[in-house]
PDB file of C-alpha atoms and ligand atoms in Angstrom:
ATOM      1  CA  MET A   1      15.851  18.255  35.850  1.00  0.00           C
ATOM      2  CA  ILE A   2      13.977  15.626  33.913  1.00  0.00           C
ATOM      3  CA  GLY A   3      11.567  13.909  36.260  1.00  0.00           C
ATOM      4  CA  PRO A   4       8.398  11.983  35.551  1.00  0.00           C
ATOM      5  CA  SER A   5       5.580  14.401  34.855  1.00  0.00           C
ATOM      6  CA  PRO A   6       2.749  12.373  33.343  1.00  0.00           C
ATOM      7  CA  ARG A   7       0.633  15.494  33.002  1.00  0.00           C
ATOM      8  CA  CYS A   8       2.632  16.418  29.903  1.00  0.00           C
ATOM      9  CA  PHE A   9       1.847  13.207  28.106  1.00  0.00           C
ATOM     10  CA  ALA A  10      -1.605  12.146  27.074  1.00  0.00           C
ATOM     11  CA  ILE A  11      -1.623   8.505  27.978  1.00  0.00           C
ATOM     12  CA  VAL A  12      -4.914   7.011  26.955  1.00  0.00           C
ATOM     13  CA  SER A  13      -3.878   3.389  26.965  1.00  0.00           C
ATOM     14  CA  GLU A  14      -4.787   0.816  29.546  1.00  0.00           C
ATOM     15  CA  VAL A  15      -2.152  -1.342  31.176  1.00  0.00           C
ATOM     16  CA  GLY A  16      -2.366  -5.070  30.401  1.00  0.00           C
ATOM     17  CA  VAL A  17      -4.154  -4.660  27.078  1.00  0.00           C
ATOM     18  CA  PRO A  18      -2.250  -5.226  23.824  1.00  0.00           C
ATOM     19  CA  LEU A  19      -1.814  -1.992  21.956  1.00  0.00           C
ATOM     20  CA  VAL A  20       0.053  -3.543  19.042  1.00  0.00           C
ATOM     21  CA  THR A  21      -0.021  -7.189  18.063  1.00  0.00           C
ATOM     22  CA  LEU A  22       2.062  -8.812  15.349  1.00  0.00           C
ATOM     23  CA  GLU A  23       0.901 -12.261  14.346  1.00  0.00           C
ATOM     24  CA  GLY A  24       2.996 -14.431  12.054  1.00  0.00           C
ATOM     25  CA  VAL A  25       4.466 -11.417  10.310  1.00  0.00           C
ATOM     26  CA  SER A  26       6.842 -12.174   7.443  1.00  0.00           C
ATOM     27  CA  LYS A  27       8.401  -9.770   5.013  1.00  0.00           C
ATOM     28  CA  SER A  28      10.814 -10.090   2.109  1.00  0.00           C
ATOM     29  CA  PHE A  29      12.647  -7.594  -0.056  1.00  0.00           C
ATOM     30  CA  GLY A  30      12.744  -9.463  -3.359  1.00  0.00           C
ATOM     31  CA  ASP A  31      14.158 -12.889  -2.592  1.00  0.00           C
ATOM     32  CA  HIS A  32      15.588 -11.727   0.689  1.00  0.00           C
ATOM     33  CA  ARG A  33      13.420 -12.634   3.633  1.00  0.00           C
ATOM     34  CA  VAL A  34      14.049 -10.084   6.393  1.00  0.00           C
ATOM     35  CA  LEU A  35      11.241 -10.914   8.841  1.00  0.00           C
ATOM     36  CA  THR A  36      10.112 -14.464   9.503  1.00  0.00           C
ATOM     37  CA  GLU A  37       6.983 -15.316  11.447  1.00  0.00           C
ATOM     38  CA  ILE A  38       7.233 -12.546  13.987  1.00  0.00           C
ATOM     39  CA  ASP A  39       4.793 -12.834  16.882  1.00  0.00           C
ATOM     40  CA  LEU A  40       4.842  -9.946  19.303  1.00  0.00           C
ATOM     41  CA  ALA A  41       2.182  -8.339  21.455  1.00  0.00           C
ATOM     42  CA  VAL A  42       3.085  -5.076  23.124  1.00  0.00           C
ATOM     43  CA  ASP A  43       0.814  -4.141  25.986  1.00  0.00           C
ATOM     44  CA  ALA A  44      -0.304  -0.619  26.619  1.00  0.00           C
ATOM     45  CA  GLY A  45       2.252   1.002  28.904  1.00  0.00           C
ATOM     46  CA  GLU A  46       4.867  -1.582  28.090  1.00  0.00           C
ATOM     47  CA  VAL A  47       8.437  -0.858  26.988  1.00  0.00           C
ATOM     48  CA  VAL A  48       9.909  -3.455  24.648  1.00  0.00           C
ATOM     49  CA  VAL A  49      13.567  -3.014  23.772  1.00  0.00           C
ATOM     50  CA  VAL A  50      14.632  -4.743  20.561  1.00  0.00           C
ATOM     51  CA  ILE A  51      18.261  -5.711  20.247  1.00  0.00           C
ATOM     52  CA  GLY A  52      20.228  -7.795  17.791  1.00  0.00           C
ATOM     53  CA  PRO A  53      22.967  -7.677  15.198  1.00  0.00           C
ATOM     54  CA  SER A  54      22.948  -5.291  12.278  1.00  0.00           C
ATOM     55  CA  GLY A  55      20.752  -6.555   9.456  1.00  0.00           C
ATOM     56  CA  SER A  56      18.581  -8.699  11.719  1.00  0.00           C
ATOM     57  CA  GLY A  57      15.403  -6.824  10.763  1.00  0.00           C
ATOM     58  CA  LYS A  58      14.943  -4.450  13.707  1.00  0.00           C
ATOM     59  CA  SER A  59      14.318  -1.342  11.623  1.00  0.00           C
ATOM     60  CA  THR A  60      12.054  -3.206   9.227  1.00  0.00           C
ATOM     61  CA  LEU A  61      10.025  -4.442  12.192  1.00  0.00           C
ATOM     62  CA  CYS A  62       9.544  -0.862  13.414  1.00  0.00           C
ATOM     63  CA  ARG A  63       8.657   0.346   9.937  1.00  0.00           C
ATOM     64  CA  CYS A  64       6.049  -2.382   9.520  1.00  0.00           C
ATOM     65  CA  VAL A  65       4.320  -1.313  12.732  1.00  0.00           C
ATOM     66  CA  ASN A  66       3.276   2.028  11.252  1.00  0.00           C
ATOM     67  CA  ARG A  67       3.067   0.641   7.743  1.00  0.00           C
ATOM     68  CA  LEU A  68       6.033   2.442   6.295  1.00  0.00           C
ATOM     69  CA  GLU A  69       6.620  -1.071   4.953  1.00  0.00           C
ATOM     70  CA  THR A  70       3.914  -3.502   3.915  1.00  0.00           C
ATOM     71  CA  ILE A  71       4.040  -7.099   5.103  1.00  0.00           C
ATOM     72  CA  ASP A  72       3.780 -10.258   3.025  1.00  0.00           C
ATOM     73  CA  GLU A  73       2.237 -12.611   5.552  1.00  0.00           C
ATOM     74  CA  GLY A  74       0.535 -12.413   8.920  1.00  0.00           C
ATOM     75  CA  ARG A  75      -1.174  -9.377  10.339  1.00  0.00           C
ATOM     76  CA  ILE A  76      -0.572  -6.413  12.585  1.00  0.00           C
ATOM     77  CA  LEU A  77      -3.290  -5.141  14.875  1.00  0.00           C
ATOM     78  CA  PHE A  78      -3.285  -1.694  16.378  1.00  0.00           C
ATOM     79  CA  GLU A  79      -5.713  -1.338  19.259  1.00  0.00           C
ATOM     80  CA  ASP A  80      -7.322  -4.632  18.194  1.00  0.00           C
ATOM     81  CA  ARG A  81      -7.915  -3.538  14.617  1.00  0.00           C
ATOM     82  CA  PRO A  82      -5.871  -4.352  11.523  1.00  0.00           C
ATOM     83  CA  ILE A  83      -3.757  -1.402  10.462  1.00  0.00           C
ATOM     84  CA  PRO A  84      -5.691   0.469   7.780  1.00  0.00           C
ATOM     85  CA  ALA A  85      -4.214  -0.106   4.319  1.00  0.00           C
ATOM     86  CA  GLU A  86      -4.337   3.477   3.129  1.00  0.00           C
ATOM     87  CA  GLY A  87      -6.083   6.801   3.131  1.00  0.00           C
ATOM     88  CA  ARG A  88      -7.237   8.899   6.021  1.00  0.00           C
ATOM     89  CA  GLU A  89      -7.549   5.977   8.386  1.00  0.00           C
ATOM     90  CA  LEU A  90      -3.912   5.056   7.865  1.00  0.00           C
ATOM     91  CA  ALA A  91      -2.903   8.697   8.253  1.00  0.00           C
ATOM     92  CA  HIS A  92      -4.883   8.874  11.486  1.00  0.00           C
ATOM     93  CA  MET A  93      -3.272   5.709  12.824  1.00  0.00           C
ATOM     94  CA  ARG A  94       0.191   7.005  11.897  1.00  0.00           C
ATOM     95  CA  SER A  95      -0.477  10.291  13.622  1.00  0.00           C
ATOM     96  CA  ARG A  96      -0.879   8.319  16.834  1.00  0.00           C
ATOM     97  CA  VAL A  97       2.466   6.556  16.487  1.00  0.00           C
ATOM     98  CA  GLY A  98       5.525   8.708  17.154  1.00  0.00           C
ATOM     99  CA  MET A  99       8.728   7.702  15.473  1.00  0.00           C
ATOM    100  CA  VAL A 100      12.231   8.820  16.372  1.00  0.00           C
ATOM    101  CA  PHE A 101      15.119   7.784  14.147  1.00  0.00           C
ATOM    102  CA  GLN A 102      18.865   7.861  14.312  1.00  0.00           C
ATOM    103  CA  SER A 103      18.855  10.955  12.087  1.00  0.00           C
ATOM    104  CA  PHE A 104      16.734  13.591  13.734  1.00  0.00           C
ATOM    105  CA  ASN A 105      14.993  14.775  10.533  1.00  0.00           C
ATOM    106  CA  LEU A 106      14.079  18.181  11.912  1.00  0.00           C
ATOM    107  CA  PHE A 107      13.039  20.809   9.376  1.00  0.00           C
ATOM    108  CA  ALA A 108      16.335  22.639   8.947  1.00  0.00           C
ATOM    109  CA  HIS A 109      14.890  26.068   8.140  1.00  0.00           C
ATOM    110  CA  ARG A 110      12.283  26.135  10.884  1.00  0.00           C
ATOM    111  CA  THR A 111      12.790  27.031  14.508  1.00  0.00           C
ATOM    112  CA  ILE A 112      12.601  24.313  17.112  1.00  0.00           C
ATOM    113  CA  LEU A 113       9.244  25.693  18.224  1.00  0.00           C
ATOM    114  CA  ASP A 114       7.942  25.515  14.636  1.00  0.00           C
ATOM    115  CA  ASN A 115       9.235  21.980  14.302  1.00  0.00           C
ATOM    116  CA  VAL A 116       7.212  20.956  17.323  1.00  0.00           C
ATOM    117  CA  THR A 117       4.033  22.849  16.407  1.00  0.00           C
ATOM    118  CA  LEU A 118       3.776  22.083  12.669  1.00  0.00           C
ATOM    119  CA  GLY A 119       2.267  18.613  13.098  1.00  0.00           C
ATOM    120  CA  PRO A 120      -0.333  19.565  15.693  1.00  0.00           C
ATOM    121  CA  VAL A 121      -1.399  22.617  13.673  1.00  0.00           C
ATOM    122  CA  LYS A 122      -1.344  21.084  10.178  1.00  0.00           C
ATOM    123  CA  VAL A 123      -2.326  17.491  10.885  1.00  0.00           C
ATOM    124  CA  LEU A 124      -4.391  17.736  14.064  1.00  0.00           C
ATOM    125  CA  GLY A 125      -5.876  21.157  13.320  1.00  0.00           C
ATOM    126  CA  GLN A 126      -4.894  22.637  16.670  1.00  0.00           C
ATOM    127  CA  LYS A 127      -4.938  26.395  17.144  1.00  0.00           C
ATOM    128  CA  ARG A 128      -1.446  27.862  16.910  1.00  0.00           C
ATOM    129  CA  ALA A 129      -1.509  29.402  20.391  1.00  0.00           C
ATOM    130  CA  ALA A 130      -2.555  26.135  21.990  1.00  0.00           C
ATOM    131  CA  ALA A 131       0.009  24.171  19.986  1.00  0.00           C
ATOM    132  CA  GLU A 132       2.749  26.610  20.990  1.00  0.00           C
ATOM    133  CA  ALA A 133       1.844  26.451  24.641  1.00  0.00           C
ATOM    134  CA  ARG A 134       1.979  22.692  24.548  1.00  0.00           C
ATOM    135  CA  ALA A 135       5.219  22.735  22.521  1.00  0.00           C
ATOM    136  CA  ARG A 136       6.883  24.955  25.109  1.00  0.00           C
ATOM    137  CA  GLU A 137       5.735  22.563  27.813  1.00  0.00           C
ATOM    138  CA  LEU A 138       7.249  19.641  25.922  1.00  0.00           C
ATOM    139  CA  LEU A 139      10.501  21.481  25.224  1.00  0.00           C
ATOM    140  CA  GLU A 140      10.712  22.208  28.925  1.00  0.00           C
ATOM    141  CA  ARG A 141      10.070  18.564  29.598  1.00  0.00           C
ATOM    142  CA  VAL A 142      12.969  17.439  27.396  1.00  0.00           C
ATOM    143  CA  GLY A 143      15.197  20.152  28.847  1.00  0.00           C
ATOM    144  CA  ILE A 144      15.540  22.541  25.896  1.00  0.00           C
ATOM    145  CA  ALA A 145      12.976  25.243  26.631  1.00  0.00           C
ATOM    146  CA  ASP A 146      15.636  27.865  25.952  1.00  0.00           C
ATOM    147  CA  LYS A 147      16.090  26.582  22.367  1.00  0.00           C
ATOM    148  CA  ALA A 148      12.533  27.283  21.186  1.00  0.00           C
ATOM    149  CA  ASP A 149      13.599  30.081  18.835  1.00  0.00           C
ATOM    150  CA  SER A 150      16.809  28.443  17.608  1.00  0.00           C
ATOM    151  CA  LEU A 151      17.304  26.636  14.338  1.00  0.00           C
ATOM    152  CA  PRO A 152      18.185  22.942  14.458  1.00  0.00           C
ATOM    153  CA  ARG A 153      21.795  23.558  13.379  1.00  0.00           C
ATOM    154  CA  GLN A 154      22.312  25.747  16.442  1.00  0.00           C
ATOM    155  CA  LEU A 155      21.641  22.756  18.695  1.00  0.00           C
ATOM    156  CA  SER A 156      23.927  19.895  19.627  1.00  0.00           C
ATOM    157  CA  GLY A 157      23.036  16.422  18.384  1.00  0.00           C
ATOM    158  CA  GLY A 158      21.617  15.462  21.757  1.00  0.00           C
ATOM    159  CA  GLN A 159      19.496  18.601  21.864  1.00  0.00           C
ATOM    160  CA  GLN A 160      18.248  17.978  18.315  1.00  0.00           C
ATOM    161  CA  GLN A 161      17.257  14.462  19.201  1.00  0.00           C
ATOM    162  CA  ARG A 162      15.406  15.721  22.271  1.00  0.00           C
ATOM    163  CA  ALA A 163      13.634  18.227  20.012  1.00  0.00           C
ATOM    164  CA  ALA A 164      12.688  15.340  17.717  1.00  0.00           C
ATOM    165  CA  ILE A 165      11.231  13.515  20.710  1.00  0.00           C
ATOM    166  CA  ALA A 166       9.262  16.621  21.714  1.00  0.00           C
ATOM    167  CA  ARG A 167       7.999  16.907  18.144  1.00  0.00           C
ATOM    168  CA  ALA A 168       6.784  13.318  18.197  1.00  0.00           C
ATOM    169  CA  LEU A 169       5.135  13.787  21.600  1.00  0.00           C
ATOM    170  CA  ALA A 170       3.311  16.897  20.420  1.00  0.00           C
ATOM    171  CA  MET A 171       1.100  14.628  18.311  1.00  0.00           C
ATOM    172  CA  ASP A 172      -0.110  12.903  21.497  1.00  0.00           C
ATOM    173  CA  PRO A 173       0.989   9.460  20.363  1.00  0.00           C
ATOM    174  CA  VAL A 174      -0.187   6.317  22.098  1.00  0.00           C
ATOM    175  CA  LEU A 175       2.909   4.464  20.880  1.00  0.00           C
ATOM    176  CA  MET A 176       6.470   5.643  20.427  1.00  0.00           C
ATOM    177  CA  LEU A 177       8.907   3.840  18.150  1.00  0.00           C
ATOM    178  CA  PHE A 178      12.581   4.606  18.639  1.00  0.00           C
ATOM    179  CA  ASP A 179      15.016   3.249  16.067  1.00  0.00           C
ATOM    180  CA  GLU A 180      18.563   3.607  17.387  1.00  0.00           C
ATOM    181  CA  PRO A 181      17.901   7.138  18.632  1.00  0.00           C
ATOM    182  CA  THR A 182      21.368   7.555  20.111  1.00  0.00           C
ATOM    183  CA  SER A 183      23.485   5.822  17.479  1.00  0.00           C
ATOM    184  CA  ALA A 184      24.455   9.035  15.700  1.00  0.00           C
ATOM    185  CA  LEU A 185      25.299  10.921  18.882  1.00  0.00           C
ATOM    186  CA  ASP A 186      28.626  11.724  20.445  1.00  0.00           C
ATOM    187  CA  PRO A 187      29.051   9.618  23.582  1.00  0.00           C
ATOM    188  CA  GLU A 188      28.598  12.504  25.996  1.00  0.00           C
ATOM    189  CA  MET A 189      25.160  13.250  24.562  1.00  0.00           C
ATOM    190  CA  ILE A 190      23.746   9.766  24.736  1.00  0.00           C
ATOM    191  CA  SER A 191      22.696   9.885  28.363  1.00  0.00           C
ATOM    192  CA  GLU A 192      20.691  13.103  28.036  1.00  0.00           C
ATOM    193  CA  VAL A 193      18.555  11.438  25.357  1.00  0.00           C
ATOM    194  CA  LEU A 194      18.259   8.168  27.261  1.00  0.00           C
ATOM    195  CA  ASP A 195      17.183  10.121  30.360  1.00  0.00           C
ATOM    196  CA  VAL A 196      14.304  11.652  28.419  1.00  0.00           C
ATOM    197  CA  MET A 197      13.327   8.222  27.121  1.00  0.00           C
ATOM    198  CA  ARG A 198      13.506   6.750  30.608  1.00  0.00           C
ATOM    199  CA  SER A 199      11.291   9.505  31.926  1.00  0.00           C
ATOM    200  CA  LEU A 200       8.833   8.865  29.123  1.00  0.00           C
ATOM    201  CA  ALA A 201       8.850   5.152  29.873  1.00  0.00           C
ATOM    202  CA  SER A 202       8.123   5.735  33.537  1.00  0.00           C
ATOM    203  CA  SER A 203       5.277   8.074  32.633  1.00  0.00           C
ATOM    204  CA  GLY A 204       3.490   5.071  31.115  1.00  0.00           C
ATOM    205  CA  MET A 205       4.139   5.556  27.395  1.00  0.00           C
ATOM    206  CA  THR A 206       4.039   2.405  25.294  1.00  0.00           C
ATOM    207  CA  MET A 207       7.410   2.143  23.584  1.00  0.00           C
ATOM    208  CA  ILE A 208       9.269  -0.066  21.149  1.00  0.00           C
ATOM    209  CA  VAL A 209      12.938   0.857  21.300  1.00  0.00           C
ATOM    210  CA  VAL A 210      15.683  -0.452  19.058  1.00  0.00           C
ATOM    211  CA  THR A 211      18.982   0.305  20.730  1.00  0.00           C
ATOM    212  CA  HIS A 212      22.471  -0.932  21.446  1.00  0.00           C
ATOM    213  CA  GLU A 213      22.403   0.734  24.858  1.00  0.00           C
ATOM    214  CA  MET A 214      22.251  -2.284  27.110  1.00  0.00           C
ATOM    215  CA  GLY A 215      22.154  -0.169  30.284  1.00  0.00           C
ATOM    216  CA  PHE A 216      18.963   1.405  29.014  1.00  0.00           C
ATOM    217  CA  ALA A 217      17.555  -2.000  28.103  1.00  0.00           C
ATOM    218  CA  ARG A 218      18.268  -3.299  31.576  1.00  0.00           C
ATOM    219  CA  SER A 219      16.822  -0.352  33.423  1.00  0.00           C
ATOM    220  CA  ALA A 220      13.904   0.731  31.243  1.00  0.00           C
ATOM    221  CA  ALA A 221      12.637  -2.328  29.398  1.00  0.00           C
ATOM    222  CA  ASP A 222       9.766  -4.445  30.581  1.00  0.00           C
ATOM    223  CA  ARG A 223      10.897  -7.009  28.035  1.00  0.00           C
ATOM    224  CA  VAL A 224      13.910  -7.381  25.787  1.00  0.00           C
ATOM    225  CA  ALA A 225      13.411  -8.970  22.378  1.00  0.00           C
ATOM    226  CA  PHE A 226      16.522 -10.416  20.785  1.00  0.00           C
ATOM    227  CA  MET A 227      16.379 -10.597  16.973  1.00  0.00           C
ATOM    228  CA  ALA A 228      18.642 -12.457  14.601  1.00  0.00           C
ATOM    229  CA  ASP A 229      18.093 -13.282  10.923  1.00  0.00           C
ATOM    230  CA  GLY A 230      14.614 -11.801  10.915  1.00  0.00           C
ATOM    231  CA  ARG A 231      13.299 -13.784  13.855  1.00  0.00           C
ATOM    232  CA  ILE A 232      12.687 -12.972  17.495  1.00  0.00           C
ATOM    233  CA  LEU A 233      14.835 -15.678  19.046  1.00  0.00           C
ATOM    234  CA  GLU A 234      14.243 -14.662  22.647  1.00  0.00           C
ATOM    235  CA  ILE A 235      11.938 -12.329  24.492  1.00  0.00           C
ATOM    236  CA  ALA A 236      12.101 -11.965  28.246  1.00  0.00           C
ATOM    237  CA  PRO A 237      12.332  -9.446  31.067  1.00  0.00           C
ATOM    238  CA  PRO A 238      15.789  -7.849  31.036  1.00  0.00           C
ATOM    239  CA  ALA A 239      17.072  -9.558  34.172  1.00  0.00           C
ATOM    240  CA  THR A 240      16.148 -12.950  32.734  1.00  0.00           C
ATOM    241  CA  PHE A 241      17.509 -12.211  29.304  1.00  0.00           C
ATOM    242  CA  PHE A 242      20.809 -10.642  30.313  1.00  0.00           C
ATOM    243  CA  ASP A 243      21.581 -13.043  33.130  1.00  0.00           C
ATOM    244  CA  ALA A 244      20.531 -16.216  31.360  1.00  0.00           C
ATOM    245  CA  PRO A 245      20.261 -15.886  27.580  1.00  0.00           C
ATOM    246  CA  GLN A 246      18.889 -19.102  26.122  1.00  0.00           C
ATOM    247  CA  THR A 247      20.434 -19.192  22.664  1.00  0.00           C
ATOM    248  CA  ASP A 248      24.019 -19.278  21.385  1.00  0.00           C
ATOM    249  CA  ARG A 249      23.194 -16.359  19.099  1.00  0.00           C
ATOM    250  CA  ALA A 250      22.175 -14.181  22.031  1.00  0.00           C
ATOM    251  CA  ARG A 251      25.168 -15.256  24.109  1.00  0.00           C
ATOM    252  CA  ASP A 252      27.512 -14.439  21.212  1.00  0.00           C
ATOM    253  CA  PHE A 253      25.844 -11.094  20.645  1.00  0.00           C
ATOM    254  CA  LEU A 254      26.046 -10.131  24.305  1.00  0.00           C
ATOM    255  CA  ALA A 255      29.656 -11.256  24.560  1.00  0.00           C
ATOM    256  CA  ARG A 256      30.536  -8.904  21.711  1.00  0.00           C
ATOM    257  CA  ILE A 257      28.501  -5.929  22.821  1.00  0.00           C
ATOM    258  CA  LEU A 258      28.959  -5.907  26.607  1.00  0.00           C
TER     259      LEU A 258
HETATM  260  P1  ADP B   1      18.535  -3.818  11.285  1.00  0.00           P
HETATM  261  O1  ADP B   1      17.730  -2.607  11.580  1.00  0.00           O
HETATM  262  O2  ADP B   1      18.388  -4.905  12.303  1.00  0.00           O
HETATM  263  O3  ADP B   1      19.974  -3.511  11.036  1.00  0.00           O
HETATM  264  P2  ADP B   1      17.060  -3.809   8.815  1.00  0.00           P
HETATM  265  O4  ADP B   1      15.634  -4.027   9.158  1.00  0.00           O
HETATM  266  O5  ADP B   1      17.495  -2.446   8.473  1.00  0.00           O
HETATM  267  O6  ADP B   1      17.976  -4.466   9.943  1.00  0.00           O
HETATM  268  O7  ADP B   1      17.433  -4.711   7.565  1.00  0.00           O
HETATM  269  C1  ADP B   1      17.186  -6.102   7.521  1.00  0.00           C
HETATM  270  C2  ADP B   1      17.620  -6.614   6.172  1.00  0.00           C
HETATM  271  O8  ADP B   1      16.755  -6.078   5.174  1.00  0.00           O
HETATM  272  C3  ADP B   1      19.018  -6.186   5.791  1.00  0.00           C
HETATM  273  O9  ADP B   1      19.635  -7.254   5.117  1.00  0.00           O
HETATM  274  C4  ADP B   1      18.794  -5.027   4.848  1.00  0.00           C
HETATM  275  O10 ADP B   1      19.837  -4.909   3.937  1.00  0.00           O
HETATM  276  C5  ADP B   1      17.492  -5.399   4.194  1.00  0.00           C
HETATM  277  N1  ADP B   1      16.708  -4.233   3.797  1.00  0.00           N
HETATM  278  C6  ADP B   1      16.213  -3.272   4.606  1.00  0.00           C
HETATM  279  N2  ADP B   1      15.497  -2.366   3.928  1.00  0.00           N
HETATM  280  C7  ADP B   1      15.524  -2.762   2.641  1.00  0.00           C
HETATM  281  C8  ADP B   1      14.970  -2.233   1.427  1.00  0.00           C
HETATM  282  N3  ADP B   1      14.208  -1.137   1.419  1.00  0.00           N
HETATM  283  N4  ADP B   1      15.221  -2.908   0.281  1.00  0.00           N
HETATM  284  C9  ADP B   1      15.973  -4.038   0.277  1.00  0.00           C
HETATM  285  N5  ADP B   1      16.522  -4.573   1.371  1.00  0.00           N
HETATM  286  C10 ADP B   1      16.313  -3.944   2.543  1.00  0.00           C
HETATM  287 MG1   MG B   2      18.300  -0.642  11.864  1.00  0.00          MG
END
């Protein structure tokens, strides 16, 4: 089944070194402040799971990390350098950050294999044969090798999300952002996606994962960050956080979700 197979993932990061650092990051939409003085350093190889109530700024945080949103204050460093503001440098940085959303966003009229090879061929300039070989390897890795020639609509939600993960991995990212990747899935398909993410985590991928799956947070996270009202109120290893949350907000949240 799905076991750790680091060979499939190009992990170039070094453990113990911050890959992404947010320093005093604040962000407003109009008058509405959605992120307030966020400090967060994610080490290479680390898995940070972000939890918190709806509207607390989790998605905005993810989007700021690859500059899908601009920030008002503070700074974000990627591999020790400020995120490029625009142009080819920004495009290059983004190509190294894989993002998986709640909605899978596969190209509906392309086969699964095409979905996974388009980025490497068009953006990275890989030869089609090489990109296809690698895509098949990744599809195998996420357990849908037999779906290479299918269209997205012929796959279940869980299979589509695994295809979306394979597509992101095909770009050889050094960081993967997951924003509620299982929230749109039927319950029976959640675990097959979480298993792939767990396998990726244990292969050494640096990951920021927004999820309501507390079992995943407990078993896969190095640290859990609890957000409320645009702030990180707590950040701690999962055992510490779940067994002894420090704030009323976190205790309330956990009481409702668990
Ligand atoms: P979460 O992912 O934790 O549910 P979000 O980051 O999506 O939270 O949203 C945080 C707050 O920012 C919410 O109040 C949301 O309505 C607001 N928000 C998010 N995106 C935008 C936007 N593009 N324009 C205006 N407000 C937004
Ligand atoms: Mg969100």
